[in-house]
Amino acid sequence: MAGWPAMMAFLVMGASLLTASNSDRFSTRIGRNAILTGASAMLAGQALVLLAIHAGAPSPSAWLLTGPLVLAGAGNGLVIAPNQDFVLGSVPRREAGTAGGALITAQRVGAALGIAAIGTALFGSGKAGSSARVMPQFVHTAQSALIVDLGFVLVALCCGLAMPRSLGADRAEENA
């Protein structure tokens, strides 16, 4: 099954693409609940990945990981696209460029901090050893990294509660 990781990545990206391409409809229709649903799906999917890795240790099955990763990918698509509409929705148009730049900067800083924290949990908590111990050790550190990531997604879900309940009328018309 040499091509399985590529197939899994294709399925996850496809789920994310499908929900992202329709996220404007969801966010116009159900407001911030689209983002909250997406973040909840990401949280549930990643929690299920954690359970699948734990249950399948020391060598988890790719089959067990596929469904939860697709769920997390679908949730990601629901969050990413409408997030900017909701965050920038209350900004006056004359300040939109500055607010957009600040948002992009904050996203990049957050991504860098997230990669550093999750990468440290994944690669920094392992111990050097024989090649026979690499997979069990990687499974352990992957679980640590997923716990850190679940914390970030939970914080994002809580931040989603602070967003406006619906898009402004002009933003909703643009999405329609």
PDB file of C-alpha atoms in Angstrom:
ATOM      1  CA  MET A   1       0.000   0.000   0.000  1.00  0.00           C
ATOM      2  CA  ALA A   2       2.698   2.440  -0.958  1.00  0.00           C
ATOM      3  CA  GLY A   3       0.193   4.898  -2.434  1.00  0.00           C
ATOM      4  CA  TRP A   4      -2.097   4.941   0.602  1.00  0.00           C
ATOM      5  CA  PRO A   5      -0.712   8.183   2.158  1.00  0.00           C
ATOM      6  CA  ALA A   6      -1.263  10.003  -1.140  1.00  0.00           C
ATOM      7  CA  MET A   7      -4.808   8.628  -1.419  1.00  0.00           C
ATOM      8  CA  MET A   8      -5.548   9.651   2.174  1.00  0.00           C
ATOM      9  CA  ALA A   9      -4.213  13.168   1.519  1.00  0.00           C
ATOM     10  CA  PHE A  10      -6.370  13.370  -1.620  1.00  0.00           C
ATOM     11  CA  LEU A  11      -9.496  12.385   0.357  1.00  0.00           C
ATOM     12  CA  VAL A  12      -8.788  14.882   3.138  1.00  0.00           C
ATOM     13  CA  MET A  13      -8.070  17.713   0.695  1.00  0.00           C
ATOM     14  CA  GLY A  14     -11.145  16.770  -1.321  1.00  0.00           C
ATOM     15  CA  ALA A  15     -13.359  16.968   1.780  1.00  0.00           C
ATOM     16  CA  SER A  16     -11.844  20.324   2.689  1.00  0.00           C
ATOM     17  CA  LEU A  17     -12.277  21.631  -0.857  1.00  0.00           C
ATOM     18  CA  LEU A  18     -15.895  20.472  -1.010  1.00  0.00           C
ATOM     19  CA  THR A  19     -16.903  22.191   2.220  1.00  0.00           C
ATOM     20  CA  ALA A  20     -14.787  25.310   1.530  1.00  0.00           C
ATOM     21  CA  SER A  21     -16.377  25.773  -1.887  1.00  0.00           C
ATOM     22  CA  ASN A  22     -19.823  25.716  -0.282  1.00  0.00           C
ATOM     23  CA  SER A  23     -18.945  27.498   2.956  1.00  0.00           C
ATOM     24  CA  ASP A  24     -20.275  30.856   1.744  1.00  0.00           C
ATOM     25  CA  ARG A  25     -23.733  29.314   1.400  1.00  0.00           C
ATOM     26  CA  PHE A  26     -23.512  27.763   4.857  1.00  0.00           C
ATOM     27  CA  SER A  27     -22.255  30.940   6.507  1.00  0.00           C
ATOM     28  CA  THR A  28     -24.941  33.063   4.810  1.00  0.00           C
ATOM     29  CA  ARG A  29     -27.659  30.621   5.821  1.00  0.00           C
ATOM     30  CA  ILE A  30     -26.634  29.624   9.364  1.00  0.00           C
ATOM     31  CA  GLY A  31     -24.184  32.383  10.319  1.00  0.00           C
ATOM     32  CA  ARG A  32     -21.334  31.684  12.678  1.00  0.00           C
ATOM     33  CA  ASN A  33     -22.759  28.215  13.318  1.00  0.00           C
ATOM     34  CA  ALA A  34     -21.019  27.222  10.091  1.00  0.00           C
ATOM     35  CA  ILE A  35     -17.675  28.085  11.677  1.00  0.00           C
ATOM     36  CA  LEU A  36     -18.639  26.480  14.990  1.00  0.00           C
ATOM     37  CA  THR A  37     -19.747  23.326  13.165  1.00  0.00           C
ATOM     38  CA  GLY A  38     -16.504  23.232  11.218  1.00  0.00           C
ATOM     39  CA  ALA A  39     -14.370  23.707  14.331  1.00  0.00           C
ATOM     40  CA  SER A  40     -16.404  21.017  16.109  1.00  0.00           C
ATOM     41  CA  ALA A  41     -15.864  18.639  13.178  1.00  0.00           C
ATOM     42  CA  MET A  42     -12.124  19.369  13.290  1.00  0.00           C
ATOM     43  CA  LEU A  43     -12.097  18.729  17.050  1.00  0.00           C
ATOM     44  CA  ALA A  44     -14.067  15.487  16.704  1.00  0.00           C
ATOM     45  CA  GLY A  45     -12.017  14.270  13.735  1.00  0.00           C
ATOM     46  CA  GLN A  46      -8.703  14.910  15.445  1.00  0.00           C
ATOM     47  CA  ALA A  47      -9.936  13.337  18.690  1.00  0.00           C
ATOM     48  CA  LEU A  48     -10.912  10.252  16.683  1.00  0.00           C
ATOM     49  CA  VAL A  49      -7.457  10.247  15.055  1.00  0.00           C
ATOM     50  CA  LEU A  50      -5.953  10.298  18.555  1.00  0.00           C
ATOM     51  CA  LEU A  51      -8.152   7.341  19.562  1.00  0.00           C
ATOM     52  CA  ALA A  52      -7.301   5.443  16.353  1.00  0.00           C
ATOM     53  CA  ILE A  53      -3.583   5.954  16.915  1.00  0.00           C
ATOM     54  CA  HIS A  54      -3.887   4.887  20.544  1.00  0.00           C
ATOM     55  CA  ALA A  55      -6.020   1.837  19.702  1.00  0.00           C
ATOM     56  CA  GLY A  56      -3.765   0.805  16.833  1.00  0.00           C
ATOM     57  CA  ALA A  57      -0.456   1.289  18.673  1.00  0.00           C
ATOM     58  CA  PRO A  58       2.305   0.444  17.963  1.00  0.00           C
ATOM     59  CA  SER A  59       1.347   0.308  14.280  1.00  0.00           C
ATOM     60  CA  PRO A  60      -1.969   2.071  13.601  1.00  0.00           C
ATOM     61  CA  SER A  61      -3.890   1.175  10.468  1.00  0.00           C
ATOM     62  CA  ALA A  62      -4.306   3.765   7.749  1.00  0.00           C
ATOM     63  CA  TRP A  63      -7.877   2.531   7.369  1.00  0.00           C
ATOM     64  CA  LEU A  64      -8.662   3.622  10.939  1.00  0.00           C
ATOM     65  CA  LEU A  65      -7.256   7.089  10.280  1.00  0.00           C
ATOM     66  CA  THR A  66      -9.023   7.845   7.001  1.00  0.00           C
ATOM     67  CA  GLY A  67     -12.545   8.606   8.259  1.00  0.00           C
ATOM     68  CA  PRO A  68     -11.461  10.852  11.134  1.00  0.00           C
ATOM     69  CA  LEU A  69      -9.017  12.739   8.897  1.00  0.00           C
ATOM     70  CA  VAL A  70     -11.721  13.298   6.265  1.00  0.00           C
ATOM     71  CA  LEU A  71     -14.044  14.621   9.006  1.00  0.00           C
ATOM     72  CA  ALA A  72     -11.328  16.995  10.235  1.00  0.00           C
ATOM     73  CA  GLY A  73     -10.606  18.097   6.656  1.00  0.00           C
ATOM     74  CA  ALA A  74     -14.282  18.801   5.996  1.00  0.00           C
ATOM     75  CA  GLY A  75     -14.430  20.854   9.183  1.00  0.00           C
ATOM     76  CA  ASN A  76     -11.337  22.769   8.128  1.00  0.00           C
ATOM     77  CA  GLY A  77     -13.048  23.795   4.899  1.00  0.00           C
ATOM     78  CA  LEU A  78     -16.020  25.151   6.827  1.00  0.00           C
ATOM     79  CA  VAL A  79     -13.769  27.273   9.042  1.00  0.00           C
ATOM     80  CA  ILE A  80     -11.097  28.759   6.810  1.00  0.00           C
ATOM     81  CA  ALA A  81     -13.139  30.465   4.089  1.00  0.00           C
ATOM     82  CA  PRO A  82     -15.923  32.178   6.096  1.00  0.00           C
ATOM     83  CA  ASN A  83     -13.556  33.075   8.939  1.00  0.00           C
ATOM     84  CA  GLN A  84     -12.315  36.128   7.060  1.00  0.00           C
ATOM     85  CA  ASP A  85     -15.847  37.287   6.244  1.00  0.00           C
ATOM     86  CA  PHE A  86     -16.854  37.147   9.896  1.00  0.00           C
ATOM     87  CA  VAL A  87     -13.667  38.687  11.267  1.00  0.00           C
ATOM     88  CA  LEU A  88     -13.612  41.527   8.738  1.00  0.00           C
ATOM     89  CA  GLY A  89     -17.390  41.901   8.450  1.00  0.00           C
ATOM     90  CA  SER A  90     -17.693  44.706  10.982  1.00  0.00           C
ATOM     91  CA  VAL A  91     -14.681  46.679   9.741  1.00  0.00           C
ATOM     92  CA  PRO A  92     -15.516  49.884   7.853  1.00  0.00           C
ATOM     93  CA  ARG A  93     -14.597  49.604   4.167  1.00  0.00           C
ATOM     94  CA  ARG A  94     -12.071  52.448   4.367  1.00  0.00           C
ATOM     95  CA  GLU A  95     -10.101  50.395   6.934  1.00  0.00           C
ATOM     96  CA  ALA A  96     -10.518  47.027   5.218  1.00  0.00           C
ATOM     97  CA  GLY A  97      -6.991  46.963   3.776  1.00  0.00           C
ATOM     98  CA  THR A  98      -5.366  47.604   7.128  1.00  0.00           C
ATOM     99  CA  ALA A  99      -7.645  45.133   8.906  1.00  0.00           C
ATOM    100  CA  GLY A 100      -7.019  42.502   6.224  1.00  0.00           C
ATOM    101  CA  GLY A 101      -3.264  42.970   6.585  1.00  0.00           C
ATOM    102  CA  ALA A 102      -3.510  42.669  10.358  1.00  0.00           C
ATOM    103  CA  LEU A 103      -5.625  39.520  10.008  1.00  0.00           C
ATOM    104  CA  ILE A 104      -3.183  37.875   7.599  1.00  0.00           C
ATOM    105  CA  THR A 105      -0.271  38.780   9.881  1.00  0.00           C
ATOM    106  CA  ALA A 106      -2.064  37.334  12.901  1.00  0.00           C
ATOM    107  CA  GLN A 107      -2.830  34.157  10.933  1.00  0.00           C
ATOM    108  CA  ARG A 108       0.823  33.763   9.920  1.00  0.00           C
ATOM    109  CA  VAL A 109       2.084  34.349  13.468  1.00  0.00           C
ATOM    110  CA  GLY A 110      -0.496  31.870  14.797  1.00  0.00           C
ATOM    111  CA  ALA A 111       0.493  29.294  12.181  1.00  0.00           C
ATOM    112  CA  ALA A 112       4.187  29.693  13.032  1.00  0.00           C
ATOM    113  CA  LEU A 113       3.516  29.325  16.763  1.00  0.00           C
ATOM    114  CA  GLY A 114       1.263  26.323  16.142  1.00  0.00           C
ATOM    115  CA  ILE A 115       3.833  24.614  13.933  1.00  0.00           C
ATOM    116  CA  ALA A 116       6.533  25.259  16.540  1.00  0.00           C
ATOM    117  CA  ALA A 117       4.434  23.914  19.429  1.00  0.00           C
ATOM    118  CA  ILE A 118       3.089  20.873  17.584  1.00  0.00           C
ATOM    119  CA  GLY A 119       6.470  20.168  15.956  1.00  0.00           C
ATOM    120  CA  THR A 120       8.168  20.303  19.343  1.00  0.00           C
ATOM    121  CA  ALA A 121       5.613  17.861  20.751  1.00  0.00           C
ATOM    122  CA  LEU A 122       6.043  15.562  17.756  1.00  0.00           C
ATOM    123  CA  PHE A 123       9.811  15.606  17.371  1.00  0.00           C
ATOM    124  CA  GLY A 124      11.115  17.023  20.628  1.00  0.00           C
ATOM    125  CA  SER A 125       9.686  14.480  23.034  1.00  0.00           C
ATOM    126  CA  GLY A 126      11.117  11.404  21.355  1.00  0.00           C
ATOM    127  CA  LYS A 127      14.116   9.510  22.625  1.00  0.00           C
ATOM    128  CA  ALA A 128      16.915   8.229  20.467  1.00  0.00           C
ATOM    129  CA  GLY A 129      17.020   4.474  20.262  1.00  0.00           C
ATOM    130  CA  SER A 130      17.206   1.471  18.021  1.00  0.00           C
ATOM    131  CA  SER A 131      15.253   1.345  14.781  1.00  0.00           C
ATOM    132  CA  ALA A 132      12.953  -1.261  16.355  1.00  0.00           C
ATOM    133  CA  ARG A 133      11.747   1.430  18.766  1.00  0.00           C
ATOM    134  CA  VAL A 134      11.187   4.178  16.187  1.00  0.00           C
ATOM    135  CA  MET A 135       7.553   3.377  15.302  1.00  0.00           C
ATOM    136  CA  PRO A 136       6.289   2.912  18.891  1.00  0.00           C
ATOM    137  CA  GLN A 137       8.093   6.107  19.911  1.00  0.00           C
ATOM    138  CA  PHE A 138       6.656   7.994  16.943  1.00  0.00           C
ATOM    139  CA  VAL A 139       3.154   6.779  17.822  1.00  0.00           C
ATOM    140  CA  HIS A 140       3.665   8.126  21.354  1.00  0.00           C
ATOM    141  CA  THR A 141       4.928  11.516  20.175  1.00  0.00           C
ATOM    142  CA  ALA A 142       2.146  11.717  17.551  1.00  0.00           C
ATOM    143  CA  GLN A 143      -0.353  11.372  20.383  1.00  0.00           C
ATOM    144  CA  SER A 144       1.370  14.202  22.262  1.00  0.00           C
ATOM    145  CA  ALA A 145       1.282  16.400  19.167  1.00  0.00           C
ATOM    146  CA  LEU A 146      -2.412  15.649  18.622  1.00  0.00           C
ATOM    147  CA  ILE A 147      -3.201  16.654  22.208  1.00  0.00           C
ATOM    148  CA  VAL A 148      -1.460  19.999  21.642  1.00  0.00           C
ATOM    149  CA  ASP A 149      -3.350  20.429  18.369  1.00  0.00           C
ATOM    150  CA  LEU A 150      -6.665  19.593  20.042  1.00  0.00           C
ATOM    151  CA  GLY A 151      -5.942  22.381  22.508  1.00  0.00           C
ATOM    152  CA  PHE A 152      -5.451  24.854  19.656  1.00  0.00           C
ATOM    153  CA  VAL A 153      -8.663  23.751  17.939  1.00  0.00           C
ATOM    154  CA  LEU A 154     -10.568  24.042  21.217  1.00  0.00           C
ATOM    155  CA  VAL A 155      -9.283  27.616  21.628  1.00  0.00           C
ATOM    156  CA  ALA A 156     -10.365  28.370  18.033  1.00  0.00           C
ATOM    157  CA  LEU A 157     -13.805  26.955  18.778  1.00  0.00           C
ATOM    158  CA  CYS A 158     -14.106  29.201  21.837  1.00  0.00           C
ATOM    159  CA  CYS A 159     -12.971  32.223  19.776  1.00  0.00           C
ATOM    160  CA  GLY A 160     -15.686  31.378  17.259  1.00  0.00           C
ATOM    161  CA  LEU A 161     -18.255  32.005  19.972  1.00  0.00           C
ATOM    162  CA  ALA A 162     -17.112  35.643  20.105  1.00  0.00           C
ATOM    163  CA  MET A 163     -17.835  36.208  16.404  1.00  0.00           C
ATOM    164  CA  PRO A 164     -21.015  37.956  15.276  1.00  0.00           C
ATOM    165  CA  ARG A 165     -23.961  35.583  14.929  1.00  0.00           C
ATOM    166  CA  SER A 166     -24.452  36.433  11.265  1.00  0.00           C
ATOM    167  CA  LEU A 167     -22.802  38.292   8.429  1.00  0.00           C
ATOM    168  CA  GLY A 168     -23.767  41.905   7.868  1.00  0.00           C
ATOM    169  CA  ALA A 169     -26.432  42.414   5.218  1.00  0.00           C
ATOM    170  CA  ASP A 170     -23.902  43.708   2.653  1.00  0.00           C
ATOM    171  CA  ARG A 171     -21.577  40.720   3.216  1.00  0.00           C
ATOM    172  CA  ALA A 172     -24.465  38.271   2.973  1.00  0.00           C
ATOM    173  CA  GLU A 173     -25.504  39.834  -0.358  1.00  0.00           C
ATOM    174  CA  GLU A 174     -21.925  39.540  -1.664  1.00  0.00           C
ATOM    175  CA  ASN A 175     -21.898  35.815  -0.757  1.00  0.00           C
ATOM    176  CA  ALA A 176     -25.317  35.127  -2.319  1.00  0.00           C
TER     177      ALA A 176
END
